[in-house]
mmCIF file of C-alpha atoms in Angstrom:
data_model
loop_
_atom_site.group_PDB
_atom_site.id
_atom_site.type_symbol
_atom_site.label_atom_id
_atom_site.label_comp_id
_atom_site.label_asym_id
_atom_site.label_seq_id
_atom_site.Cartn_x
_atom_site.Cartn_y
_atom_site.Cartn_z
ATOM 1 C CA UNK A 9 127.771 82.084 94.438
ATOM 2 C CA UNK A 10 127.674 81.407 98.194
ATOM 3 C CA UNK A 11 124.849 79.214 99.748
ATOM 4 C CA UNK A 12 122.008 81.798 100.136
ATOM 5 C CA UNK A 13 122.305 83.640 104.524
ATOM 6 C CA UNK A 14 117.783 84.199 104.643
ATOM 7 C CA UNK A 15 116.459 80.361 104.644
ATOM 8 C CA UNK A 16 116.544 81.095 100.339
ATOM 9 C CA UNK A 17 118.059 78.925 97.981
ATOM 10 C CA UNK A 18 121.439 80.407 95.568
ATOM 11 C CA UNK A 19 120.573 80.278 91.642
ATOM 12 C CA UNK A 20 123.376 78.055 92.590
ATOM 13 C CA UNK A 21 120.776 75.354 94.708
ATOM 14 C CA UNK A 22 117.744 76.322 92.877
ATOM 15 C CA UNK A 23 117.162 72.445 92.242
ATOM 16 C CA UNK A 24 116.291 72.326 96.168
ATOM 17 C CA UNK A 25 113.306 74.389 95.029
ATOM 18 C CA UNK A 26 112.657 72.189 91.847
ATOM 19 C CA UNK A 27 112.569 69.627 94.252
ATOM 20 C CA UNK A 28 110.420 70.984 96.971
ATOM 21 C CA UNK A 29 107.533 72.053 93.777
ATOM 22 C CA UNK A 30 107.803 68.557 93.022
ATOM 23 C CA UNK A 31 107.176 67.791 96.570
ATOM 24 C CA UNK A 32 104.231 69.378 95.721
ATOM 25 C CA UNK A 33 102.922 67.388 92.256
ATOM 26 C CA UNK A 34 103.315 63.844 93.983
ATOM 27 C CA UNK A 35 101.023 65.625 98.042
ATOM 28 C CA UNK A 36 98.840 66.367 95.883
ATOM 29 C CA UNK A 37 98.970 63.495 93.164
ATOM 30 C CA UNK A 38 98.982 61.691 96.307
ATOM 31 C CA UNK A 39 95.495 63.124 97.842
ATOM 32 C CA UNK A 40 93.598 63.637 94.585
ATOM 33 C CA UNK A 41 94.301 60.411 92.181
ATOM 34 C CA UNK A 42 94.977 57.788 95.391
ATOM 35 C CA UNK A 43 92.749 58.636 98.654
ATOM 36 C CA UNK A 44 90.138 59.500 96.052
ATOM 37 C CA UNK A 45 90.665 56.222 94.268
ATOM 38 C CA UNK A 46 90.775 54.824 97.012
ATOM 39 C CA UNK A 47 89.917 55.658 100.427
ATOM 40 C CA UNK A 48 86.693 54.770 102.014
ATOM 41 C CA UNK A 49 87.347 56.924 105.112
ATOM 42 C CA UNK A 50 88.152 61.003 104.682
ATOM 43 C CA UNK A 51 87.776 62.034 107.625
ATOM 44 C CA UNK A 52 87.565 65.675 108.655
ATOM 45 C CA UNK A 53 86.151 65.950 104.786
ATOM 46 C CA UNK A 54 83.674 64.120 103.830
ATOM 47 C CA UNK A 55 80.720 63.307 105.698
ATOM 48 C CA UNK A 56 80.651 59.611 107.752
ATOM 49 C CA UNK A 57 77.426 59.745 105.677
ATOM 50 C CA UNK A 58 78.905 59.992 102.774
ATOM 51 C CA UNK A 59 81.290 56.518 102.720
ATOM 52 C CA UNK A 60 78.832 54.634 100.674
ATOM 53 C CA UNK A 61 79.110 57.134 98.685
ATOM 54 C CA UNK A 62 83.384 56.796 98.212
ATOM 55 C CA UNK A 63 85.939 55.958 97.333
ATOM 56 C CA UNK A 64 85.028 59.508 95.176
ATOM 57 C CA UNK A 65 86.930 58.523 91.723
ATOM 58 C CA UNK A 66 87.331 54.613 91.869
ATOM 59 C CA UNK A 67 89.461 52.552 89.495
ATOM 60 C CA UNK A 68 86.601 52.629 86.378
ATOM 61 C CA UNK A 69 86.648 55.805 86.393
ATOM 62 C CA UNK A 70 89.751 57.105 85.535
ATOM 63 C CA UNK A 71 93.003 56.359 84.702
ATOM 64 C CA UNK A 72 95.043 58.128 86.834
ATOM 65 C CA UNK A 73 95.532 55.370 89.419
ATOM 66 C CA UNK A 74 98.165 53.511 86.820
ATOM 67 C CA UNK A 75 100.811 55.907 87.918
ATOM 68 C CA UNK A 76 100.437 55.698 92.160
ATOM 69 C CA UNK A 77 100.507 51.447 91.177
ATOM 70 C CA UNK A 78 103.096 51.594 88.164
ATOM 71 C CA UNK A 79 104.955 53.254 91.939
ATOM 72 C CA UNK A 80 104.509 50.981 94.565
ATOM 73 C CA UNK A 81 105.014 47.745 91.637
ATOM 74 C CA UNK A 82 108.683 48.879 90.636
ATOM 75 C CA UNK A 83 108.858 50.762 93.925
ATOM 76 C CA UNK A 84 107.708 49.504 97.066
ATOM 77 C CA UNK A 85 106.529 53.613 97.294
ATOM 78 C CA UNK A 86 103.250 55.090 97.679
ATOM 79 C CA UNK A 87 103.171 59.115 95.619
ATOM 80 C CA UNK A 88 102.420 61.356 99.195
ATOM 81 C CA UNK A 89 104.656 59.464 101.556
ATOM 82 C CA UNK A 90 107.994 60.589 98.429
ATOM 83 C CA UNK A 91 106.622 64.454 98.600
ATOM 84 C CA UNK A 92 106.565 64.075 102.113
ATOM 85 C CA UNK A 93 109.996 62.855 102.769
ATOM 86 C CA UNK A 94 111.009 65.862 100.279
ATOM 87 C CA UNK A 95 109.620 68.585 102.515
ATOM 88 C CA UNK A 96 111.534 67.419 105.160
ATOM 89 C CA UNK A 97 114.881 66.852 104.036
ATOM 90 C CA UNK A 98 114.249 70.573 102.311
ATOM 91 C CA UNK A 99 112.969 71.936 105.826
ATOM 92 C CA UNK A 100 116.338 71.049 107.676
ATOM 93 C CA UNK A 101 118.029 71.791 103.861
ATOM 94 C CA UNK A 102 117.043 75.961 104.789
ATOM 95 C CA UNK A 103 115.725 76.620 108.320
ATOM 96 C CA UNK A 104 119.496 76.688 110.223
ATOM 97 C CA UNK A 105 120.150 79.190 107.905
ATOM 98 C CA UNK A 106 117.362 81.129 108.448
ATOM 99 C CA UNK A 107 118.449 80.046 112.154
ATOM 100 C CA UNK A 108 121.704 82.052 111.738
ATOM 101 C CA UNK A 109 121.273 84.654 109.855
ATOM 102 C CA UNK A 110 117.923 86.048 112.615
ATOM 103 C CA UNK A 111 119.235 84.561 116.031
ATOM 104 C CA UNK A 112 117.058 82.659 118.943
ATOM 105 C CA UNK A 113 114.444 85.198 119.748
ATOM 106 C CA UNK A 114 113.850 86.881 115.944
ATOM 107 C CA UNK A 115 114.219 83.014 114.338
ATOM 108 C CA UNK A 116 110.843 82.770 116.748
ATOM 109 C CA UNK A 117 109.302 86.027 115.445
ATOM 110 C CA UNK A 118 110.307 85.405 111.858
ATOM 111 C CA UNK A 119 108.283 81.961 112.164
ATOM 112 C CA UNK A 120 105.333 82.037 114.124
ATOM 113 C CA UNK A 121 104.713 85.431 110.668
ATOM 114 C CA UNK A 122 105.496 83.305 108.465
ATOM 115 C CA UNK A 123 103.189 80.196 109.357
ATOM 116 C CA UNK A 124 100.478 81.508 111.400
ATOM 117 C CA UNK A 125 98.394 83.782 110.000
ATOM 118 C CA UNK A 126 98.389 81.479 107.328
ATOM 119 C CA UNK A 127 97.372 79.024 108.726
ATOM 120 C CA UNK A 128 95.127 80.161 110.717
ATOM 121 C CA UNK A 129 93.430 82.495 107.465
ATOM 122 C CA UNK A 130 93.402 78.481 105.973
ATOM 123 C CA UNK A 131 92.126 76.734 108.373
ATOM 124 C CA UNK A 132 88.861 79.548 107.776
ATOM 125 C CA UNK A 133 88.833 78.891 105.245
ATOM 126 C CA UNK A 134 88.552 74.974 105.507
ATOM 127 C CA UNK A 135 86.387 75.000 107.728
ATOM 128 C CA UNK A 136 84.182 76.943 105.260
ATOM 129 C CA UNK A 137 84.798 75.387 102.213
ATOM 130 C CA UNK A 138 83.529 71.143 104.416
ATOM 131 C CA UNK A 139 80.901 72.955 106.359
ATOM 132 C CA UNK A 140 79.161 74.681 102.671
ATOM 133 C CA UNK A 141 79.619 71.389 100.356
ATOM 134 C CA UNK A 142 79.459 68.128 103.361
ATOM 135 C CA UNK A 143 78.469 69.697 106.276
ATOM 136 C CA UNK A 144 81.101 69.318 108.162
ATOM 137 C CA UNK A 145 81.103 71.431 112.434
ATOM 138 C CA UNK A 146 84.533 71.539 114.049
ATOM 139 C CA UNK A 147 83.658 72.197 117.865
ATOM 140 C CA UNK A 148 84.933 75.848 119.359
ATOM 141 C CA UNK A 149 87.568 73.329 121.487
ATOM 142 C CA UNK A 150 88.963 72.284 118.349
ATOM 143 C CA UNK A 151 89.050 74.994 116.338
ATOM 144 C CA UNK A 152 91.187 76.936 119.538
ATOM 145 C CA UNK A 153 93.334 73.932 119.462
ATOM 146 C CA UNK A 154 93.643 74.005 115.864
ATOM 147 C CA UNK A 155 94.552 77.603 115.703
ATOM 148 C CA UNK A 156 97.613 77.036 118.457
ATOM 149 C CA UNK A 157 99.397 74.045 116.928
ATOM 150 C CA UNK A 158 98.433 72.640 119.857
ATOM 151 C CA UNK A 159 95.842 70.221 118.793
ATOM 152 C CA UNK A 160 98.218 66.823 119.313
ATOM 153 C CA UNK A 161 99.551 68.130 122.857
ATOM 154 C CA UNK A 162 95.219 67.058 123.629
ATOM 155 C CA UNK A 163 95.042 64.436 121.436
ATOM 156 C CA UNK A 164 92.289 66.125 119.083
ATOM 157 C CA UNK A 165 91.676 65.865 115.362
ATOM 158 C CA UNK A 166 92.295 69.471 113.665
ATOM 159 C CA UNK A 167 90.270 71.360 111.653
ATOM 160 C CA UNK A 168 92.545 69.312 108.850
ATOM 161 C CA UNK A 169 94.578 66.364 108.822
ATOM 162 C CA UNK A 170 97.461 67.306 106.729
ATOM 163 C CA UNK A 171 98.327 69.931 110.305
ATOM 164 C CA UNK A 172 100.589 66.530 110.929
ATOM 165 C CA UNK A 173 103.575 67.148 109.653
ATOM 166 C CA UNK A 174 103.644 71.463 110.321
ATOM 167 C CA UNK A 175 103.552 69.901 113.726
ATOM 168 C CA UNK A 176 106.322 68.194 113.331
ATOM 169 C CA UNK A 177 107.942 71.230 112.117
ATOM 170 C CA UNK A 178 106.768 73.577 115.332
ATOM 171 C CA UNK A 179 108.552 71.032 117.157
ATOM 172 C CA UNK A 180 111.610 71.044 115.039
ATOM 173 C CA UNK A 181 111.628 75.021 115.397
ATOM 174 C CA UNK A 182 111.462 75.001 119.269
ATOM 175 C CA UNK A 183 114.669 72.660 119.271
ATOM 176 C CA UNK A 184 116.456 74.643 117.258
ATOM 177 C CA UNK A 185 116.221 77.274 119.149
ATOM 178 C CA UNK A 186 117.473 75.407 121.953
ATOM 179 C CA UNK A 187 120.850 74.599 119.969
ATOM 180 C CA UNK A 188 120.723 77.974 118.512
ATOM 181 C CA UNK A 189 123.562 77.133 116.017
ATOM 182 C CA UNK A 190 124.559 73.097 114.340
ATOM 183 C CA UNK A 191 127.185 71.554 113.318
ATOM 184 C CA UNK A 192 128.228 68.124 112.669
ATOM 185 C CA UNK A 193 129.331 67.276 115.191
ATOM 186 C CA UNK A 194 126.692 68.316 117.528
ATOM 187 C CA UNK A 195 123.632 66.485 114.774
ATOM 188 C CA UNK A 196 125.632 63.069 114.954
ATOM 189 C CA UNK A 197 125.033 64.227 118.829
ATOM 190 C CA UNK A 198 121.501 64.547 118.324
ATOM 191 C CA UNK A 199 121.083 61.289 116.491
ATOM 192 C CA UNK A 200 122.274 59.534 119.464
ATOM 193 C CA UNK A 201 120.535 60.824 121.552
ATOM 194 C CA UNK A 202 117.472 59.978 118.913
ATOM 195 C CA UNK A 203 118.423 55.941 118.861
ATOM 196 C CA UNK A 204 118.336 55.406 122.319
ATOM 197 C CA UNK A 205 115.860 57.495 123.395
ATOM 198 C CA UNK A 206 113.479 56.121 120.503
ATOM 199 C CA UNK A 207 114.761 52.974 121.732
ATOM 200 C CA UNK A 208 114.452 53.342 125.024
ATOM 201 C CA UNK A 209 111.383 55.698 126.356
ATOM 202 C CA UNK A 210 108.021 53.214 127.192
ATOM 203 C CA UNK A 211 105.997 52.300 124.434
ATOM 204 C CA UNK A 212 102.332 52.455 126.647
ATOM 205 C CA UNK A 213 102.369 56.037 127.488
ATOM 206 C CA UNK A 214 100.077 58.479 124.897
ATOM 207 C CA UNK A 215 103.321 61.763 125.028
ATOM 208 C CA UNK A 216 105.700 59.154 125.076
ATOM 209 C CA UNK A 217 104.505 58.080 121.375
ATOM 210 C CA UNK A 218 104.010 62.136 120.601
ATOM 211 C CA UNK A 219 108.053 62.565 122.135
ATOM 212 C CA UNK A 220 109.416 59.989 119.918
ATOM 213 C CA UNK A 221 106.998 60.305 116.805
ATOM 214 C CA UNK A 222 108.065 63.576 116.499
ATOM 215 C CA UNK A 223 112.365 62.929 117.062
ATOM 216 C CA UNK A 224 111.920 59.722 114.563
ATOM 217 C CA UNK A 225 110.478 62.633 112.369
ATOM 218 C CA UNK A 226 113.667 65.403 113.309
ATOM 219 C CA UNK A 227 115.914 62.187 112.467
ATOM 220 C CA UNK A 228 115.117 62.701 108.950
ATOM 221 C CA UNK A 229 115.061 66.514 109.021
ATOM 222 C CA UNK A 230 118.412 66.292 110.254
ATOM 223 C CA UNK A 231 119.270 64.892 107.095
ATOM 224 C CA UNK A 232 118.900 68.316 105.406
ATOM 225 C CA UNK A 233 120.948 70.047 108.008
ATOM 226 C CA UNK A 234 123.703 68.315 107.958
ATOM 227 C CA UNK A 235 123.019 68.795 104.147
ATOM 228 C CA UNK A 236 123.722 71.931 104.780
ATOM 229 C CA UNK A 237 126.234 71.891 107.006
ATOM 230 C CA UNK A 238 128.087 69.643 104.044
ATOM 231 C CA UNK A 239 127.607 72.719 100.662
ATOM 232 C CA UNK A 240 129.432 75.425 103.659
ATOM 233 C CA UNK A 241 131.670 73.062 104.143
ATOM 234 C CA UNK A 242 131.672 73.359 100.658
ATOM 235 C CA UNK A 243 132.705 76.462 99.376
ATOM 236 C CA UNK A 244 134.881 77.453 101.977
ATOM 237 C CA UNK A 245 137.151 74.301 100.336
ATOM 238 C CA UNK A 246 137.472 72.070 103.623
ATOM 239 C CA UNK A 247 135.537 69.408 101.989
ATOM 240 C CA UNK A 248 136.551 67.720 99.088
ATOM 241 C CA UNK A 249 134.727 65.683 96.251
ATOM 242 C CA UNK A 250 134.168 62.806 99.097
ATOM 243 C CA UNK A 251 131.640 65.781 101.631
ATOM 244 C CA UNK A 252 128.601 63.717 101.293
ATOM 245 C CA UNK A 253 129.872 61.006 103.299
ATOM 246 C CA UNK A 254 128.459 61.948 106.523
ATOM 247 C CA UNK A 255 125.224 62.642 104.737
ATOM 248 C CA UNK A 256 125.334 59.100 103.893
ATOM 249 C CA UNK A 257 125.549 58.872 107.852
ATOM 250 C CA UNK A 258 123.194 60.740 108.286
ATOM 251 C CA UNK A 259 120.739 58.262 106.333
ATOM 252 C CA UNK A 260 121.723 55.763 107.403
ATOM 253 C CA UNK A 261 121.108 57.066 111.607
ATOM 254 C CA UNK A 262 117.601 57.793 110.500
ATOM 255 C CA UNK A 263 116.554 55.013 108.595
ATOM 256 C CA UNK A 264 117.580 53.229 111.927
ATOM 257 C CA UNK A 265 115.957 55.923 114.018
ATOM 258 C CA UNK A 266 112.418 54.889 112.096
ATOM 259 C CA UNK A 267 112.991 51.507 112.417
ATOM 260 C CA UNK A 268 113.596 51.338 115.551
ATOM 261 C CA UNK A 269 110.326 53.717 116.377
ATOM 262 C CA UNK A 270 108.945 50.877 114.079
ATOM 263 C CA UNK A 271 109.981 48.390 116.458
ATOM 264 C CA UNK A 272 109.280 49.856 119.332
ATOM 265 C CA UNK A 273 106.011 51.861 119.343
ATOM 266 C CA UNK A 274 104.176 50.610 114.896
ATOM 267 C CA UNK A 275 104.698 52.256 111.843
ATOM 268 C CA UNK A 276 102.074 50.663 109.504
ATOM 269 C CA UNK A 277 102.870 52.871 106.536
ATOM 270 C CA UNK A 278 106.271 52.874 104.229
ATOM 271 C CA UNK A 279 108.105 55.288 105.583
ATOM 272 C CA UNK A 280 110.389 53.118 107.092
ATOM 273 C CA UNK A 281 110.481 51.002 103.799
ATOM 274 C CA UNK A 282 114.404 50.743 102.769
ATOM 275 C CA UNK A 283 112.458 51.335 98.695
ATOM 276 C CA UNK A 284 111.448 55.320 100.171
ATOM 277 C CA UNK A 285 114.950 55.587 101.800
ATOM 278 C CA UNK A 286 116.700 54.467 98.881
ATOM 279 C CA UNK A 287 114.150 56.250 96.318
ATOM 280 C CA UNK A 288 113.659 60.215 98.270
ATOM 281 C CA UNK A 289 117.498 60.243 98.160
ATOM 282 C CA UNK A 290 118.531 58.727 94.591
ATOM 283 C CA UNK A 291 116.670 61.015 93.419
ATOM 284 C CA UNK A 292 118.051 63.500 95.873
ATOM 285 C CA UNK A 293 121.638 62.949 95.021
ATOM 286 C CA UNK A 294 120.567 62.672 90.740
ATOM 287 C CA UNK A 295 119.603 66.396 91.287
ATOM 288 C CA UNK A 296 122.744 67.138 93.135
ATOM 289 C CA UNK A 297 124.424 65.187 89.855
ATOM 290 C CA UNK A 298 122.621 67.090 87.478
ATOM 291 C CA UNK A 299 123.217 70.372 89.245
ATOM 292 C CA UNK A 300 126.346 70.264 88.909
ATOM 293 C CA UNK A 301 126.858 68.751 86.446
ATOM 294 C CA UNK A 302 125.239 71.735 84.539
ATOM 295 C CA UNK A 303 122.970 74.269 86.449
ATOM 296 C CA UNK A 304 121.003 75.946 84.029
ATOM 297 C CA UNK A 305 119.298 72.202 83.593
ATOM 298 C CA UNK A 306 117.370 74.035 86.347
ATOM 299 C CA UNK A 307 116.713 77.531 85.156
ATOM 300 C CA UNK A 308 113.372 79.194 86.907
ATOM 301 C CA UNK A 309 112.771 79.947 82.735
ATOM 302 C CA UNK A 310 112.688 76.061 82.263
ATOM 303 C CA UNK A 311 109.981 74.477 84.340
ATOM 304 C CA UNK A 312 108.190 78.103 85.691
ATOM 305 C CA UNK A 313 105.401 75.920 86.805
ATOM 306 C CA UNK A 314 107.454 73.579 88.959
ATOM 307 C CA UNK A 315 108.624 76.580 90.727
ATOM 308 C CA UNK A 316 105.357 78.265 90.693
ATOM 309 C CA UNK A 317 104.059 75.336 93.278
ATOM 310 C CA UNK A 318 107.454 75.031 95.195
ATOM 311 C CA UNK A 319 106.962 79.268 95.573
ATOM 312 C CA UNK A 320 103.044 78.440 96.808
ATOM 313 C CA UNK A 321 103.969 74.716 98.568
ATOM 314 C CA UNK A 322 102.882 76.052 102.485
ATOM 315 C CA UNK A 323 99.346 77.362 101.011
ATOM 316 C CA UNK A 324 98.658 74.306 98.903
ATOM 317 C CA UNK A 325 99.761 72.380 101.426
ATOM 318 C CA UNK A 326 96.871 73.322 104.318
ATOM 319 C CA UNK A 327 93.514 73.947 101.726
ATOM 320 C CA UNK A 328 94.548 71.815 98.816
ATOM 321 C CA UNK A 329 92.574 68.157 101.022
ATOM 322 C CA UNK A 330 89.639 70.520 102.332
ATOM 323 C CA UNK A 331 89.036 72.468 99.215
ATOM 324 C CA UNK A 332 89.339 70.197 96.522
ATOM 325 C CA UNK A 333 88.873 66.903 97.763
ATOM 326 C CA UNK A 334 84.884 68.075 98.908
ATOM 327 C CA UNK A 335 84.590 69.782 95.448
ATOM 328 C CA UNK A 336 85.492 66.248 94.036
ATOM 329 C CA UNK A 337 82.802 64.066 96.495
ATOM 330 C CA UNK A 338 80.181 67.111 95.168
ATOM 331 C CA UNK A 339 80.733 67.021 90.808
ATOM 332 C CA UNK A 340 80.763 63.675 91.222
ATOM 333 C CA UNK A 341 77.561 63.651 93.007
ATOM 334 C CA UNK A 342 75.643 65.596 89.811
ATOM 335 C CA UNK A 343 77.287 63.839 87.854
ATOM 336 C CA UNK A 344 79.847 65.106 86.296
ATOM 337 C CA UNK A 345 83.077 63.117 85.121
ATOM 338 C CA UNK A 346 86.222 61.182 87.319
ATOM 339 C CA UNK A 347 88.048 64.159 85.058
ATOM 340 C CA UNK A 348 86.935 66.596 85.491
ATOM 341 C CA UNK A 349 86.841 66.047 89.350
ATOM 342 C CA UNK A 350 90.397 65.560 89.415
ATOM 343 C CA UNK A 351 91.019 68.808 87.455
ATOM 344 C CA UNK A 352 88.343 71.030 89.092
ATOM 345 C CA UNK A 353 89.657 70.163 91.812
ATOM 346 C CA UNK A 354 92.890 70.706 91.851
ATOM 347 C CA UNK A 355 92.346 73.781 89.862
ATOM 348 C CA UNK A 356 89.997 75.263 92.587
ATOM 349 C CA UNK A 357 92.523 74.452 95.389
ATOM 350 C CA UNK A 358 95.590 76.402 93.088
ATOM 351 C CA UNK A 359 94.038 79.532 93.139
ATOM 352 C CA UNK A 360 92.702 79.592 96.892
ATOM 353 C CA UNK A 361 96.364 79.064 97.157
ATOM 354 C CA UNK A 362 97.330 81.742 95.049
ATOM 355 C CA UNK A 363 95.063 84.058 96.606
ATOM 356 C CA UNK A 364 95.976 83.460 99.919
ATOM 357 C CA UNK A 365 99.168 83.974 99.244
ATOM 358 C CA UNK A 366 98.546 87.289 97.261
ATOM 359 C CA UNK A 367 95.855 88.693 100.813
ATOM 360 C CA UNK A 368 97.546 86.890 103.767
ATOM 361 C CA UNK A 369 100.540 85.553 102.911
ATOM 362 C CA UNK A 370 103.116 88.153 101.443
ATOM 363 C CA UNK A 371 101.455 91.043 103.744
ATOM 364 C CA UNK A 372 102.102 88.778 106.195
ATOM 365 C CA UNK A 373 106.236 88.130 105.462
ATOM 366 C CA UNK A 374 106.221 91.706 104.523
ATOM 367 C CA UNK A 375 105.355 92.093 108.327
ATOM 368 C CA UNK A 376 108.004 90.770 109.998
ATOM 369 C CA UNK A 377 109.975 91.978 107.745
ATOM 370 C CA UNK A 378 109.470 94.969 108.895
ATOM 371 C CA UNK A 379 109.755 94.544 111.730
ATOM 372 C CA UNK A 380 113.371 92.713 111.611
ATOM 373 C CA UNK A 381 114.064 96.116 110.386
ATOM 374 C CA UNK A 382 113.046 98.108 112.707
ATOM 375 C CA UNK A 383 113.824 95.964 115.533
ATOM 376 C CA UNK A 384 118.137 95.958 113.891
ATOM 377 C CA UNK A 385 117.536 100.033 113.848
ATOM 378 C CA UNK A 386 117.527 100.211 117.003
ATOM 379 C CA UNK A 387 119.628 98.560 118.754
ATOM 380 C CA UNK A 388 122.429 100.089 116.859
ATOM 381 C CA UNK A 389 120.934 103.501 117.627
#
C-alpha cells in the first residue's frame, strides 16, 4: 500500500493519525489541566476583573495536575508543548503530498476552503462564549485581522490565543507554493538558509523577529517533510534499513535552529530543550517501529476515540480554550467541583467541535473537492 497522494494517510501509515489524536489529548491536557491549575491570568479568555479568582482548579481541588508534574519531573517536558511539536511534524508529513497532487494554485484554494470557513465560524463561537461568560469584547479591528489571519502581522492580539500555530501553518503554506515541489536537497538548502537567517538577522525589529520565529518553526515542520520524502524513497526501493538517517539529520538541524533562535531572540519555553526533542522524537520513532512490527496495532476499531479526536483536531483546536475554559470558570464560580468543571469543559468543547465539523468543515471540504473536479473537467475539455 502506497503513501497517500491526497494528504491522507494510507492504512499502512495509520499510526500518524494515531499520533495526531495523541497530540490533541496532550494539547487539551495542557490547557484544561495545566493552565486551569496554575494559570494566574488567561488573556482573551478570562476577564482581567476576574483574575483574582484564578487559578480555576487549584491543586488542592483535584489531582489531575500530578500527571503534568510527573512529565516535567521525569522528562523535563510539558503536555501542550509535546502536542504542538507533534502537530508541526505531522503538518510536514502530509502537506507535501497535497501540494504535489493539486499543484500550486489549487493547493492554495484547497487550503483556503479547508481553513477559513471553519476558522470564521469557530472565532464567532469563541467570541460569543467569552462575551456571555466573561463579558470580553473584541474590537472590529481585532475581528477583521483575526478572520484574515493577519493579526500577527499587525501585532494585534487575536480573538483566540491558540491561533499562533495557525499563523505559522499559513506561513508554511505560502512557502510551499514558492517551492513547488520538495526534495531532500531542497530541504537541506532550506535548513542552511534558516540557520543563516536566524543567526544573522538583527534581533531588535518586530518584523525581523516575526520572520525569524516563523523560520524556526518551519525547521520543525521540515522534519515531517523529510520523513515524507524518506517514506516515498523507501517505497520506491531507493533506500534500505538506514533510510531514516536524513530524518535524524533534519531533527538535529531543527534543534540547532531552535537554540540559535533562543540565543539570538530569547525563548523562555521548553521547546528548544534537548529533553523536548528527545522525548517527542523517541515517541515518533517508537510508533514507526511498532507500525513496522505489526501495523494491525493501530487498527481504527481498537482506538476509535483517539481517531475521532484526530478527525476533529482542527475544530477542537479552534474551540477548546475559548469554549471550555470560560465554562470551567463559570462552573467553579457556581461552586461546582473541579472534576465536574474539567469534564464538562472538555465535553462542551468536543460537542461544539462535532457540530462545527458537521455544519461547516465537512461542507467546505466537499465544496472545494467539487470545485477541483470542475476545474479538472474544464481543463480536459
